[in-house]
């Protein structure tokens, strides 16, 4: 994700203590694209619980764990502290 200029990267903060981090990703994409959740593909095949695991059982802070995946024309990187970057790919 280093090929993009900072102006092309949208930063969001997810709540690591929230109920479902994938819902937070869906909500961010809905906001960025101005669409309803029914207009988006399922996110299950993209991350299938990895974000929930990252937040519910995080590694030590010095591990600086990050999950990166593609979803609905975005490359998304989520850090264990909840910082998320969205880069539009298409």
One Martini backbone bead per residue (centre of mass of N, CA, C, O) as a GRO file, in nm:
protein
   90
    1UNK     BB    1   0.051   0.066   0.007
    2UNK     BB    2   0.299   0.266  -0.094
    3UNK     BB    3   0.206   0.376  -0.394
    4UNK     BB    4   0.036   0.577  -0.255
    5UNK     BB    5  -0.090   0.860  -0.184
    6UNK     BB    6  -0.213   1.012   0.089
    7UNK     BB    7  -0.473   1.126  -0.066
    8UNK     BB    8  -0.569   0.811  -0.145
    9UNK     BB    9  -0.600   0.768   0.164
   10UNK     BB   10  -0.824   0.623   0.390
   11UNK     BB   11  -0.892   0.697   0.727
   12UNK     BB   12  -0.970   0.475   0.998
   13UNK     BB   13  -1.144   0.384   1.307
   14UNK     BB   14  -1.172   0.106   1.480
   15UNK     BB   15  -1.344  -0.097   1.717
   16UNK     BB   16  -1.198  -0.346   1.902
   17UNK     BB   17  -1.470  -0.366   2.104
   18UNK     BB   18  -1.658  -0.438   1.906
   19UNK     BB   19  -1.869  -0.664   1.781
   20UNK     BB   20  -1.808  -0.616   1.443
   21UNK     BB   21  -1.558  -0.545   1.223
   22UNK     BB   22  -1.695  -0.602   0.945
   23UNK     BB   23  -1.917  -0.393   0.978
   24UNK     BB   24  -1.724  -0.150   0.981
   25UNK     BB   25  -1.628  -0.191   0.693
   26UNK     BB   26  -1.899  -0.169   0.554
   27UNK     BB   27  -1.963   0.118   0.658
   28UNK     BB   28  -1.723   0.254   0.522
   29UNK     BB   29  -1.797   0.180   0.230
   30UNK     BB   30  -2.072   0.309   0.229
   31UNK     BB   31  -1.960   0.595   0.275
   32UNK     BB   32  -1.756   0.611   0.035
   33UNK     BB   33  -1.989   0.515  -0.193
   34UNK     BB   34  -2.297   0.562  -0.132
   35UNK     BB   35  -2.417   0.285  -0.015
   36UNK     BB   36  -2.572  -0.004   0.038
   37UNK     BB   37  -2.535  -0.316   0.168
   38UNK     BB   38  -2.693  -0.455  -0.078
   39UNK     BB   39  -2.457  -0.349  -0.289
   40UNK     BB   40  -2.272  -0.555  -0.149
   41UNK     BB   41  -2.063  -0.786  -0.102
   42UNK     BB   42  -1.951  -1.032   0.058
   43UNK     BB   43  -1.702  -1.056   0.325
   44UNK     BB   44  -1.647  -1.348   0.411
   45UNK     BB   45  -1.434  -1.435   0.180
   46UNK     BB   46  -1.208  -1.224   0.277
   47UNK     BB   47  -1.199  -1.261   0.628
   48UNK     BB   48  -1.333  -1.477   0.807
   49UNK     BB   49  -1.262  -1.362   1.124
   50UNK     BB   50  -0.981  -1.216   1.139
   51UNK     BB   51  -1.064  -0.951   1.282
   52UNK     BB   52  -1.179  -1.071   1.536
   53UNK     BB   53  -0.912  -1.205   1.620
   54UNK     BB   54  -0.736  -0.951   1.629
   55UNK     BB   55  -0.920  -0.819   1.864
   56UNK     BB   56  -0.973  -1.066   2.074
   57UNK     BB   57  -0.650  -1.183   2.013
   58UNK     BB   58  -0.403  -1.004   2.053
   59UNK     BB   59  -0.107  -0.927   2.009
   60UNK     BB   60   0.152  -0.787   2.088
   61UNK     BB   61   0.223  -0.462   2.027
   62UNK     BB   62   0.514  -0.526   1.897
   63UNK     BB   63   0.399  -0.685   1.645
   64UNK     BB   64   0.223  -0.516   1.451
   65UNK     BB   65  -0.039  -0.619   1.341
   66UNK     BB   66  -0.172  -0.700   1.004
   67UNK     BB   67  -0.456  -0.677   0.791
   68UNK     BB   68  -0.480  -0.766   0.439
   69UNK     BB   69  -0.730  -0.669   0.186
   70UNK     BB   70  -0.982  -0.729  -0.054
   71UNK     BB   71  -1.270  -0.496  -0.120
   72UNK     BB   72  -1.464  -0.340  -0.318
   73UNK     BB   73  -1.223  -0.165  -0.462
   74UNK     BB   74  -1.032  -0.233  -0.206
   75UNK     BB   75  -0.752  -0.176  -0.004
   76UNK     BB   76  -0.715  -0.325   0.322
   77UNK     BB   77  -0.586  -0.205   0.639
   78UNK     BB   78  -0.552  -0.365   0.966
   79UNK     BB   79  -0.483  -0.290   1.282
   80UNK     BB   80  -0.475  -0.387   1.616
   81UNK     BB   81  -0.577  -0.076   1.700
   82UNK     BB   82  -0.790   0.002   1.438
   83UNK     BB   83  -0.639   0.093   1.210
   84UNK     BB   84  -0.744   0.215   0.883
   85UNK     BB   85  -0.697   0.145   0.529
   86UNK     BB   86  -0.817   0.295   0.217
   87UNK     BB   87  -0.771   0.176  -0.123
   88UNK     BB   88  -0.841   0.246  -0.432
   89UNK     BB   89  -0.855   0.010  -0.727
   90UNK     BB   90  -1.145   0.082  -0.920
   0.00000   0.00000   0.00000
